[in-house]
mmCIF file of C-alpha atoms and ligand atoms in Angstrom:
data_model
loop_
_atom_site.group_PDB
_atom_site.id
_atom_site.type_symbol
_atom_site.label_atom_id
_atom_site.label_comp_id
_atom_site.label_asym_id
_atom_site.label_seq_id
_atom_site.Cartn_x
_atom_site.Cartn_y
_atom_site.Cartn_z
ATOM 1 C CA MET Y 917 118.454 107.116 98.806
ATOM 2 C CA ASP Y 918 117.041 107.414 102.067
ATOM 3 C CA LEU Y 919 113.790 108.594 103.301
ATOM 4 C CA ARG Y 920 114.924 112.213 103.846
ATOM 5 C CA GLN Y 921 116.269 112.557 100.329
ATOM 6 C CA TYR Y 922 113.291 111.008 99.120
ATOM 7 C CA GLU Y 923 110.915 113.504 100.931
ATOM 8 C CA GLN Y 924 113.550 116.368 99.688
ATOM 9 C CA ALA Y 925 113.213 115.238 96.236
ATOM 10 C CA LYS Y 926 109.019 115.053 96.218
ATOM 11 C CA PHE Y 927 109.643 118.621 97.874
ATOM 12 C CA ALA Y 928 111.429 119.721 94.761
ATOM 13 C CA LEU Y 929 109.200 118.496 92.432
ATOM 14 C CA ALA Y 930 106.395 120.298 94.196
ATOM 15 C CA GLU Y 931 108.468 123.660 94.029
ATOM 16 C CA ILE Y 932 108.975 123.248 90.492
ATOM 17 C CA LEU Y 933 105.434 122.860 90.027
ATOM 18 C CA ARG Y 934 104.094 125.405 91.935
ATOM 19 C CA SER Y 935 106.651 128.152 90.350
ATOM 20 C CA ALA Y 936 105.542 126.999 86.977
ATOM 21 C CA ALA Y 937 102.201 127.687 88.205
ATOM 22 C CA THR Y 938 102.596 131.396 89.412
ATOM 23 C CA LEU Y 939 104.722 131.640 85.917
ATOM 24 C CA VAL Y 940 101.876 130.737 83.464
ATOM 25 C CA LYS Y 941 99.277 131.838 85.821
ATOM 26 C CA VAL Y 942 97.233 128.762 85.896
ATOM 27 C CA ASP Y 943 94.513 130.773 87.855
ATOM 28 C CA HIS Y 944 93.252 132.286 84.426
ATOM 29 C CA ASP Y 945 93.004 128.696 82.808
ATOM 30 C CA GLY Y 946 90.865 126.098 84.635
ATOM 31 C CA GLU Y 947 92.066 123.392 82.125
ATOM 32 C CA LEU Y 948 95.796 124.039 83.002
ATOM 33 C CA ALA Y 949 94.684 124.560 86.731
ATOM 34 C CA ASP Y 950 93.144 121.313 86.928
ATOM 35 C CA GLN Y 951 96.343 119.555 85.438
ATOM 36 C CA PHE Y 952 98.613 121.158 87.895
ATOM 37 C CA GLN Y 953 96.080 120.066 90.862
ATOM 38 C CA ASN Y 954 96.030 116.486 89.492
ATOM 39 C CA LEU Y 955 99.917 116.600 90.003
ATOM 40 C CA PHE Y 956 99.882 118.059 92.913
ATOM 41 C CA ALA Y 957 97.554 115.335 94.267
ATOM 42 C CA ARG Y 958 99.614 112.624 92.740
ATOM 43 C CA LEU Y 959 102.801 113.803 94.728
ATOM 44 C CA ALA Y 960 100.981 113.781 97.746
ATOM 45 C CA GLU Y 961 99.147 110.442 97.529
ATOM 46 C CA ASP Y 962 102.175 108.650 96.707
ATOM 47 C CA ARG Y 963 100.262 105.266 96.680
ATOM 48 C CA PHE Y 964 101.869 102.002 96.032
ATOM 49 C CA ASN Y 965 99.863 98.394 96.499
ATOM 50 C CA LEU Y 966 101.793 95.466 97.976
ATOM 51 C CA ALA Y 967 99.532 92.989 97.912
ATOM 52 C CA PHE Y 968 99.351 89.194 99.885
ATOM 53 C CA ILE Y 969 98.006 86.615 97.492
ATOM 54 C CA GLY Y 970 97.745 82.831 97.912
ATOM 55 C CA ARG Y 971 95.505 80.038 98.534
ATOM 56 C CA PHE Y 972 92.913 80.116 100.996
ATOM 57 C CA SER Y 973 94.320 79.418 104.885
ATOM 58 C CA ARG Y 974 98.012 79.850 103.818
ATOM 59 C CA GLY Y 975 98.304 82.731 106.602
ATOM 60 C CA LYS Y 976 98.188 85.793 104.342
ATOM 61 C CA SER Y 977 96.280 87.684 107.092
ATOM 62 C CA SER Y 978 98.290 86.201 109.512
ATOM 63 C CA LEU Y 979 101.541 87.249 107.548
ATOM 64 C CA MET Y 980 100.298 90.799 107.201
ATOM 65 C CA ASN Y 981 99.457 90.942 111.478
ATOM 66 C CA ALA Y 982 102.790 89.799 111.909
ATOM 67 C CA ILE Y 983 104.379 92.321 109.582
ATOM 68 C CA LEU Y 984 102.474 95.338 110.902
ATOM 69 C CA GLY Y 985 102.884 93.551 114.421
ATOM 70 C CA THR Y 986 98.998 93.946 115.100
ATOM 71 C CA ASP Y 987 96.459 91.146 115.587
ATOM 72 C CA ARG Y 988 93.656 93.245 113.814
ATOM 73 C CA LEU Y 989 93.197 91.445 110.973
ATOM 74 C CA PRO Y 990 91.124 88.276 111.597
ATOM 75 C CA THR Y 991 92.376 85.018 110.517
ATOM 76 C CA GLY Y 992 90.609 81.384 110.950
ATOM 77 C CA ILE Y 993 91.034 77.840 110.203
ATOM 78 C CA VAL Y 994 88.363 78.193 107.367
ATOM 79 C CA PRO Y 995 88.309 80.265 104.059
ATOM 80 C CA LEU Y 996 88.094 83.556 105.946
ATOM 81 C CA THR Y 997 88.726 87.028 104.276
ATOM 82 C CA SER Y 998 86.181 87.722 101.791
ATOM 83 C CA VAL Y 999 87.243 91.351 100.849
ATOM 84 C CA ILE Y 1000 89.819 93.345 99.589
ATOM 85 C CA THR Y 1001 91.274 95.085 102.587
ATOM 86 C CA THR Y 1002 93.942 97.679 102.341
ATOM 87 C CA VAL Y 1003 95.874 98.891 105.343
ATOM 88 C CA SER Y 1004 97.517 102.353 105.120
ATOM 89 C CA TYR Y 1005 99.015 104.473 107.454
ATOM 90 C CA GLY Y 1006 97.336 106.386 109.883
ATOM 91 C CA THR Y 1007 97.916 108.119 113.474
ATOM 92 C CA ASN Y 1008 94.712 106.583 114.712
ATOM 93 C CA GLU Y 1009 92.919 103.079 114.025
ATOM 94 C CA THR Y 1010 90.180 103.642 111.368
ATOM 95 C CA VAL Y 1011 88.287 101.386 109.041
ATOM 96 C CA ILE Y 1012 86.216 102.808 106.045
ATOM 97 C CA LEU Y 1013 84.548 100.677 103.861
ATOM 98 C CA ARG Y 1014 83.849 101.500 100.341
ATOM 99 C CA TYR Y 1015 80.749 99.779 98.894
ATOM 100 C CA ARG Y 1016 80.414 99.024 94.715
ATOM 101 C CA GLU Y 1017 77.070 100.883 94.079
ATOM 102 C CA ARG Y 1018 77.351 103.348 96.976
ATOM 103 C CA HIS Y 1019 78.995 106.841 96.905
ATOM 104 C CA LEU Y 1020 79.127 107.380 100.463
ATOM 105 C CA ASP Y 1021 81.941 105.726 102.478
ATOM 106 C CA ILE Y 1022 80.716 104.313 105.589
ATOM 107 C CA PRO Y 1023 83.395 104.318 108.828
ATOM 108 C CA ILE Y 1024 83.298 101.346 111.159
ATOM 109 C CA SER Y 1025 84.740 100.463 114.311
ATOM 110 C CA ILE Y 1026 87.726 98.222 113.670
ATOM 111 C CA ASP Y 1027 86.343 95.726 116.153
ATOM 112 C CA ASP Y 1028 83.384 95.311 113.752
ATOM 113 C CA LEU Y 1029 85.948 94.702 111.010
ATOM 114 C CA PRO Y 1030 84.769 90.562 111.132
ATOM 115 C CA ARG Y 1031 81.316 91.296 110.240
ATOM 116 C CA TYR Y 1032 82.119 92.986 107.190
ATOM 117 C CA ILE Y 1033 84.911 91.067 105.958
ATOM 118 C CA THR Y 1034 84.785 87.629 106.632
ATOM 119 C CA GLN Y 1035 83.265 84.607 104.986
ATOM 120 C CA GLU Y 1036 81.209 84.189 108.030
ATOM 121 C CA GLY Y 1037 80.187 87.794 108.382
ATOM 122 C CA ASN Y 1038 80.019 88.706 104.844
ATOM 123 C CA PRO Y 1039 79.688 85.312 102.797
ATOM 124 C CA GLY Y 1040 81.146 85.662 99.131
ATOM 125 C CA ASN Y 1041 81.126 89.511 99.727
ATOM 126 C CA ALA Y 1042 77.209 89.495 99.296
ATOM 127 C CA LEU Y 1043 77.460 92.989 100.684
ATOM 128 C CA GLY Y 1044 79.037 94.360 97.886
ATOM 129 C CA ILE Y 1045 82.095 95.961 99.581
ATOM 130 C CA ALA Y 1046 84.492 97.352 97.247
ATOM 131 C CA THR Y 1047 87.412 97.862 99.830
ATOM 132 C CA ALA Y 1048 87.723 97.629 103.333
ATOM 133 C CA ASN Y 1049 90.394 100.405 104.069
ATOM 134 C CA ILE Y 1050 91.912 100.418 107.384
ATOM 135 C CA GLU Y 1051 94.562 102.835 109.002
ATOM 136 C CA LEU Y 1052 97.016 101.627 111.548
ATOM 137 C CA PRO Y 1053 100.037 103.627 113.288
ATOM 138 C CA ALA Y 1054 102.657 101.254 111.617
ATOM 139 C CA GLN Y 1055 105.868 102.720 110.602
ATOM 140 C CA ILE Y 1056 106.221 100.371 107.503
ATOM 141 C CA LEU Y 1057 103.384 102.127 106.153
ATOM 142 C CA ARG Y 1058 104.733 105.549 106.664
ATOM 143 C CA ARG Y 1059 105.759 105.976 103.243
ATOM 144 C CA GLY Y 1060 102.649 105.714 101.201
ATOM 145 C CA PHE Y 1061 102.345 102.012 100.835
ATOM 146 C CA TYR Y 1062 99.220 100.130 100.805
ATOM 147 C CA PHE Y 1063 99.283 96.607 102.386
ATOM 148 C CA VAL Y 1064 96.534 94.607 100.542
ATOM 149 C CA ASP Y 1065 94.713 91.348 101.977
ATOM 150 C CA THR Y 1066 92.987 89.253 99.492
ATOM 151 C CA PRO Y 1067 90.610 86.623 99.445
ATOM 152 C CA GLY Y 1068 91.978 83.203 99.363
ATOM 153 C CA LEU Y 1069 92.181 81.452 95.954
ATOM 154 C CA GLY Y 1070 91.149 78.095 95.195
ATOM 155 C CA SER Y 1071 88.379 77.484 97.873
ATOM 156 C CA THR Y 1072 84.836 76.371 96.760
ATOM 157 C CA ILE Y 1073 84.049 79.866 97.666
ATOM 158 C CA THR Y 1074 84.303 81.260 93.584
ATOM 159 C CA GLU Y 1075 83.270 84.642 94.481
ATOM 160 C CA ASN Y 1076 86.455 84.954 96.808
ATOM 161 C CA THR Y 1077 88.753 83.850 93.811
ATOM 162 C CA GLN Y 1078 87.147 86.179 91.362
ATOM 163 C CA THR Y 1079 87.700 89.111 93.966
ATOM 164 C CA THR Y 1080 91.636 88.321 94.037
ATOM 165 C CA GLU Y 1081 91.657 87.629 90.139
ATOM 166 C CA SER Y 1082 89.748 90.808 89.273
ATOM 167 C CA PHE Y 1083 92.399 93.187 91.475
ATOM 168 C CA LEU Y 1084 95.321 91.573 90.209
ATOM 169 C CA PRO Y 1085 95.691 94.456 87.604
ATOM 170 C CA GLU Y 1086 96.073 96.860 90.547
ATOM 171 C CA VAL Y 1087 98.997 95.248 92.056
ATOM 172 C CA ASP Y 1088 102.308 97.219 92.367
ATOM 173 C CA ALA Y 1089 104.198 94.386 93.933
ATOM 174 C CA LEU Y 1090 103.257 90.860 95.466
ATOM 175 C CA VAL Y 1091 103.783 88.510 97.852
ATOM 176 C CA LEU Y 1092 103.005 85.342 97.229
ATOM 177 C CA VAL Y 1093 102.236 83.226 100.461
ATOM 178 C CA THR Y 1094 102.103 80.111 100.328
ATOM 179 C CA SER Y 1095 102.746 77.296 103.137
ATOM 180 C CA TYR Y 1096 104.343 74.052 103.771
ATOM 181 C CA GLU Y 1097 101.220 71.907 104.045
ATOM 182 C CA SER Y 1098 101.295 71.664 100.130
ATOM 183 C CA PRO Y 1099 103.707 74.250 98.839
ATOM 184 C CA LEU Y 1100 103.332 76.190 95.835
ATOM 185 C CA SER Y 1101 99.693 75.098 94.033
ATOM 186 C CA GLU Y 1102 98.693 75.831 90.651
ATOM 187 C CA GLU Y 1103 96.387 78.705 91.354
ATOM 188 C CA GLU Y 1104 99.281 80.317 92.997
ATOM 189 C CA LEU Y 1105 101.874 79.711 89.888
ATOM 190 C CA ARG Y 1106 98.719 81.312 87.788
ATOM 191 C CA ALA Y 1107 98.428 84.293 90.063
ATOM 192 C CA VAL Y 1108 102.343 85.026 90.011
ATOM 193 C CA GLU Y 1109 102.627 84.704 85.963
ATOM 194 C CA THR Y 1110 99.552 86.730 85.484
ATOM 195 C CA VAL Y 1111 101.218 89.977 87.341
ATOM 196 C CA ALA Y 1112 104.751 89.172 86.668
ATOM 197 C CA ARG Y 1113 105.646 91.460 84.224
ATOM 198 C CA GLY Y 1114 107.273 94.123 85.846
ATOM 199 C CA VAL Y 1115 105.730 93.340 89.148
ATOM 200 C CA GLN Y 1116 108.531 92.629 92.003
ATOM 201 C CA VAL Y 1117 107.129 89.006 93.283
ATOM 202 C CA PHE Y 1118 108.255 87.897 96.906
ATOM 203 C CA VAL Y 1119 107.301 84.358 97.629
ATOM 204 C CA VAL Y 1120 106.852 83.269 101.125
ATOM 205 C CA ILE Y 1121 106.613 79.600 102.436
ATOM 206 C CA ASN Y 1122 104.793 79.996 105.733
ATOM 207 C CA LYS Y 1123 103.867 77.844 108.869
ATOM 208 C CA GLN Y 1124 107.668 76.510 108.906
ATOM 209 C CA ASP Y 1125 107.014 75.676 112.690
ATOM 210 C CA LEU Y 1126 104.800 72.517 111.163
ATOM 211 C CA VAL Y 1127 107.632 70.892 109.944
ATOM 212 C CA SER Y 1128 111.137 69.670 110.685
ATOM 213 C CA ASP Y 1129 114.604 71.259 109.257
ATOM 214 C CA ALA Y 1130 114.867 68.626 106.936
ATOM 215 C CA GLU Y 1131 111.010 68.738 105.470
ATOM 216 C CA ARG Y 1132 111.870 72.299 105.287
ATOM 217 C CA GLN Y 1133 114.612 71.956 103.586
ATOM 218 C CA GLN Y 1134 113.024 69.642 101.295
ATOM 219 C CA ALA Y 1135 109.649 71.803 100.700
ATOM 220 C CA GLU Y 1136 112.064 75.074 99.929
ATOM 221 C CA GLU Y 1137 113.974 73.352 97.173
ATOM 222 C CA PHE Y 1138 110.898 71.943 95.723
ATOM 223 C CA VAL Y 1139 109.377 75.230 95.560
ATOM 224 C CA ARG Y 1140 112.610 76.907 94.272
ATOM 225 C CA GLY Y 1141 112.812 74.364 91.446
ATOM 226 C CA GLN Y 1142 109.021 75.109 90.389
ATOM 227 C CA LEU Y 1143 109.725 78.520 90.375
ATOM 228 C CA ARG Y 1144 113.022 78.369 87.897
ATOM 229 C CA THR Y 1145 111.351 76.160 85.846
ATOM 230 C CA HIS Y 1146 108.461 78.594 85.359
ATOM 231 C CA PHE Y 1147 110.513 81.868 85.807
ATOM 232 C CA GLY Y 1148 114.126 80.743 84.720
ATOM 233 C CA ASP Y 1149 116.452 83.690 85.958
ATOM 234 C CA THR Y 1150 113.804 85.942 86.562
ATOM 235 C CA ALA Y 1151 112.920 83.230 89.305
ATOM 236 C CA PRO Y 1152 111.271 85.329 92.353
ATOM 237 C CA GLU Y 1153 113.239 85.112 95.943
ATOM 238 C CA VAL Y 1154 111.828 82.597 98.368
ATOM 239 C CA PHE Y 1155 111.610 83.374 102.153
ATOM 240 C CA SER Y 1156 110.444 80.807 104.915
ATOM 241 C CA VAL Y 1157 108.522 82.036 107.885
ATOM 242 C CA SER Y 1158 106.180 80.974 110.775
ATOM 243 C CA ALA Y 1159 103.447 83.981 110.974
ATOM 244 C CA ARG Y 1160 102.359 82.591 113.854
ATOM 245 C CA ASP Y 1161 105.333 82.442 115.741
ATOM 246 C CA ALA Y 1162 106.091 85.926 114.497
ATOM 247 C CA ILE Y 1163 103.094 87.388 115.879
ATOM 248 C CA ALA Y 1164 103.488 85.816 119.064
ATOM 249 C CA ALA Y 1165 107.158 87.069 119.498
ATOM 250 C CA LYS Y 1166 106.667 90.700 118.793
ATOM 251 C CA LEU Y 1167 103.716 90.965 121.130
ATOM 252 C CA ALA Y 1168 105.720 88.883 124.007
ATOM 253 C CA ARG Y 1169 108.931 90.919 122.727
ATOM 254 C CA ASP Y 1170 110.970 87.830 122.308
ATOM 255 C CA ARG Y 1171 113.707 88.628 120.145
ATOM 256 C CA SER Y 1172 115.115 85.043 120.167
ATOM 257 C CA ARG Y 1173 111.646 83.738 119.087
ATOM 258 C CA LEU Y 1174 111.297 86.350 116.298
ATOM 259 C CA ALA Y 1175 114.420 85.839 114.645
ATOM 260 C CA SER Y 1176 113.939 82.034 114.558
ATOM 261 C CA SER Y 1177 110.563 82.700 112.892
ATOM 262 C CA GLY Y 1178 112.352 83.540 109.844
ATOM 263 C CA MET Y 1179 110.426 87.283 109.590
ATOM 264 C CA PRO Y 1180 113.127 89.883 110.127
ATOM 265 C CA VAL Y 1181 114.961 88.149 106.945
ATOM 266 C CA PHE Y 1182 112.046 88.771 105.044
ATOM 267 C CA GLU Y 1183 111.015 92.120 106.627
ATOM 268 C CA ALA Y 1184 114.428 93.510 105.957
ATOM 269 C CA ARG Y 1185 114.289 92.486 102.234
ATOM 270 C CA LEU Y 1186 110.829 94.026 102.096
ATOM 271 C CA SER Y 1187 111.533 97.288 103.697
ATOM 272 C CA SER Y 1188 114.884 97.714 101.168
ATOM 273 C CA PHE Y 1189 112.759 97.151 98.498
ATOM 274 C CA LEU Y 1190 110.035 99.266 99.525
ATOM 275 C CA VAL Y 1191 112.277 101.929 100.074
ATOM 276 C CA ASP Y 1192 114.685 101.455 97.022
ATOM 277 C CA HIS Y 1193 112.637 100.772 94.570
ATOM 278 C CA LYS Y 1194 109.087 102.034 94.953
ATOM 279 C CA GLN Y 1195 110.702 105.736 95.476
ATOM 280 C CA GLY Y 1196 113.084 105.434 92.366
ATOM 281 C CA ARG Y 1197 109.599 104.280 90.076
ATOM 282 C CA PHE Y 1198 107.520 106.741 91.833
ATOM 283 C CA LEU Y 1199 109.822 109.935 91.252
ATOM 284 C CA THR Y 1200 110.396 108.883 87.638
ATOM 285 C CA ARG Y 1201 106.835 108.729 86.816
ATOM 286 C CA MET Y 1202 106.031 111.951 88.543
ATOM 287 C CA CYS Y 1203 109.153 113.537 86.819
ATOM 288 C CA ASP Y 1204 107.679 112.348 83.422
ATOM 289 C CA ARG Y 1205 104.347 113.811 84.275
ATOM 290 C CA VAL Y 1206 105.720 117.040 85.108
ATOM 291 C CA ARG Y 1207 108.253 117.265 82.147
ATOM 292 C CA SER Y 1208 105.223 116.836 79.694
ATOM 293 C CA LEU Y 1209 103.001 118.961 81.524
ATOM 294 C CA LEU Y 1210 105.912 121.883 81.139
ATOM 295 C CA GLN Y 1211 107.081 121.087 78.154
ATOM 296 C CA GLY Y 1212 104.040 122.576 76.638
ATOM 297 C CA PHE Y 1213 104.777 126.089 77.756
ATOM 298 C CA LEU Y 1214 108.839 126.145 78.689
ATOM 299 C CA PRO Y 1215 111.998 125.601 76.612
ATOM 300 C CA MET Y 1216 112.544 122.278 78.240
ATOM 301 C CA ASP Y 1217 115.292 121.125 75.541
ATOM 302 C CA GLY Y 1218 118.640 119.629 77.295
ATOM 303 C CA ILE Y 1219 117.320 119.708 80.973
ATOM 304 C CA PRO Y 1220 119.203 116.359 81.964
ATOM 305 C CA ASP Y 1221 117.216 113.649 84.262
ATOM 306 C CA PRO Y 1222 117.670 114.666 87.583
ATOM 307 C CA PRO Y 1223 119.927 112.263 89.725
ATOM 308 C CA TRP Y 1224 117.344 110.195 91.690
ATOM 309 C CA THR Y 1225 115.103 109.404 88.698
ATOM 310 C CA ASP Y 1226 115.311 105.414 88.273
ATOM 311 C CA ARG Y 1227 115.505 104.147 84.688
ATOM 312 C CA ARG Y 1228 116.346 100.530 85.070
ATOM 313 C CA ASP Y 1229 112.885 99.326 84.832
ATOM 314 C CA GLY Y 1230 112.794 100.586 80.902
ATOM 315 C CA PRO Y 1231 110.672 102.622 78.765
ATOM 316 C CA ASP Y 1232 107.135 101.558 80.362
ATOM 317 C CA HIS Y 1233 107.925 103.583 83.502
ATOM 318 C CA ARG Y 1234 109.115 106.664 81.707
ATOM 319 C CA ARG Y 1235 105.412 107.133 79.546
ATOM 320 C CA PRO Y 1236 103.883 109.751 81.087
ATOM 321 C CA ILE Y 1237 100.393 108.631 82.683
HETATM 322 N N1 GTP E 1846 100.758 76.762 112.553
HETATM 323 C C1 GTP E 1846 100.955 77.974 111.586
HETATM 324 N N2 GTP E 1846 99.453 78.212 111.657
HETATM 325 C C2 GTP E 1846 99.345 79.393 110.995
HETATM 326 C C3 GTP E 1846 100.752 80.298 110.871
HETATM 327 N N3 GTP E 1846 100.090 81.661 110.150
HETATM 328 C C4 GTP E 1846 98.776 81.459 109.923
HETATM 329 N N4 GTP E 1846 98.242 79.836 110.338
HETATM 330 C C5 GTP E 1846 96.762 79.348 110.808
HETATM 331 O O1 GTP E 1846 96.417 79.261 109.454
HETATM 332 C C6 GTP E 1846 95.079 79.370 109.395
HETATM 333 C C7 GTP E 1846 94.632 80.411 108.312
HETATM 334 O O2 GTP E 1846 95.467 81.765 108.722
HETATM 335 P P1 GTP E 1846 94.684 83.219 108.178
HETATM 336 O O3 GTP E 1846 95.662 83.866 108.223
HETATM 337 O O4 GTP E 1846 93.436 83.194 108.626
HETATM 338 O O5 GTP E 1846 94.834 82.859 106.556
HETATM 339 P P2 GTP E 1846 94.585 83.277 105.219
HETATM 340 O O6 GTP E 1846 95.691 83.029 104.150
HETATM 341 O O7 GTP E 1846 94.042 84.604 105.155
HETATM 342 O O8 GTP E 1846 93.029 82.552 104.983
HETATM 343 P P3 GTP E 1846 91.798 83.248 103.791
HETATM 344 O O9 GTP E 1846 91.447 84.564 103.963
HETATM 345 O O10 GTP E 1846 91.138 82.153 103.865
HETATM 346 O O11 GTP E 1846 92.422 83.071 102.262
HETATM 347 C C8 GTP E 1846 94.636 80.043 110.919
HETATM 348 O O12 GTP E 1846 94.217 78.970 111.615
HETATM 349 C C9 GTP E 1846 95.920 80.716 111.393
HETATM 350 O O13 GTP E 1846 96.431 80.458 112.872
HETATM 351 C C10 GTP E 1846 101.581 79.705 110.878
HETATM 352 O O14 GTP E 1846 103.013 80.463 110.652
HETATM 353 N N5 GTP E 1846 102.040 78.490 111.422
HETATM 354 MG MG1 MG E 1847 92.821 86.092 105.335
#
């Protein structure tokens, strides 16, 4: 399914809802009107969390920058990110801070981001920010994806590890970022184990520029072996990249450096996963929700699934939410 077909399928679902709403005169029934409104909102929102998780200083923020072709996410040599930071599509660069204890969201300039989301500006997230939500005009985000940068696991700053661990249930797909300095730590394996059921995981070994080809091969074999031991046939795919080289190559428009950074291979796989599977899962869930709402007052027996529903993930994904 390409993007146009996906948009058409969503449009078709919205049309079904609209016609049904007219048929049953939802305006006269507040509760029903709310149910329809809720479904319209979910169709429009289309949200999918792709989280970047790993030990501190692996290069999670750098990798997100590399994919998004930006240098807006702060990076640094010491444990840095201290707040869950989402990046979604917007035509202009904006940042909104959502606080845990306040109802009002606060817009800030993207240049001020380090004061709120880094260990130096906001140690252990003492400011109590729930999420920093950045909008960027990056094409890969256009389909309702939220790329989520997380504080590093395993540093002496335990608040940062806790922040990330408490976000794990929100993850729809995971990029585990490890690096060649000490590939695959215990807490990284634990994070994959925690989210593994039903969640697609990609493992990225970053900083390949630091090692020789032979060392690189050795480290990749080690990581693949460890993953096979823990996850057997369902072991995640492994990619080798240099986020640093990829950012430099993208900013300088240097195609051959970009190719040797390993990023194009990873990005191509990520994009095809996001397009193929995210859409199928999203549409299947939406179909089930619409169907169960309409079943209440329309004869629905014998209506087959639309051709674009994705049942491959088993019964869990059929349950209306
Ligand atoms: N050599 C090399 N260094 C890199 C690469 N990617 C990131 N780095 C460096 O690694 C350090 C950590 O990068 P970050 O992107 O801040 O790492 P992080 O995983 O987001 O760190 P936390 O937010 O603390 O968890 C920085 O000094 C980066 O410049 C890479 O591909 N190669
Ligand atoms: Mg970071």
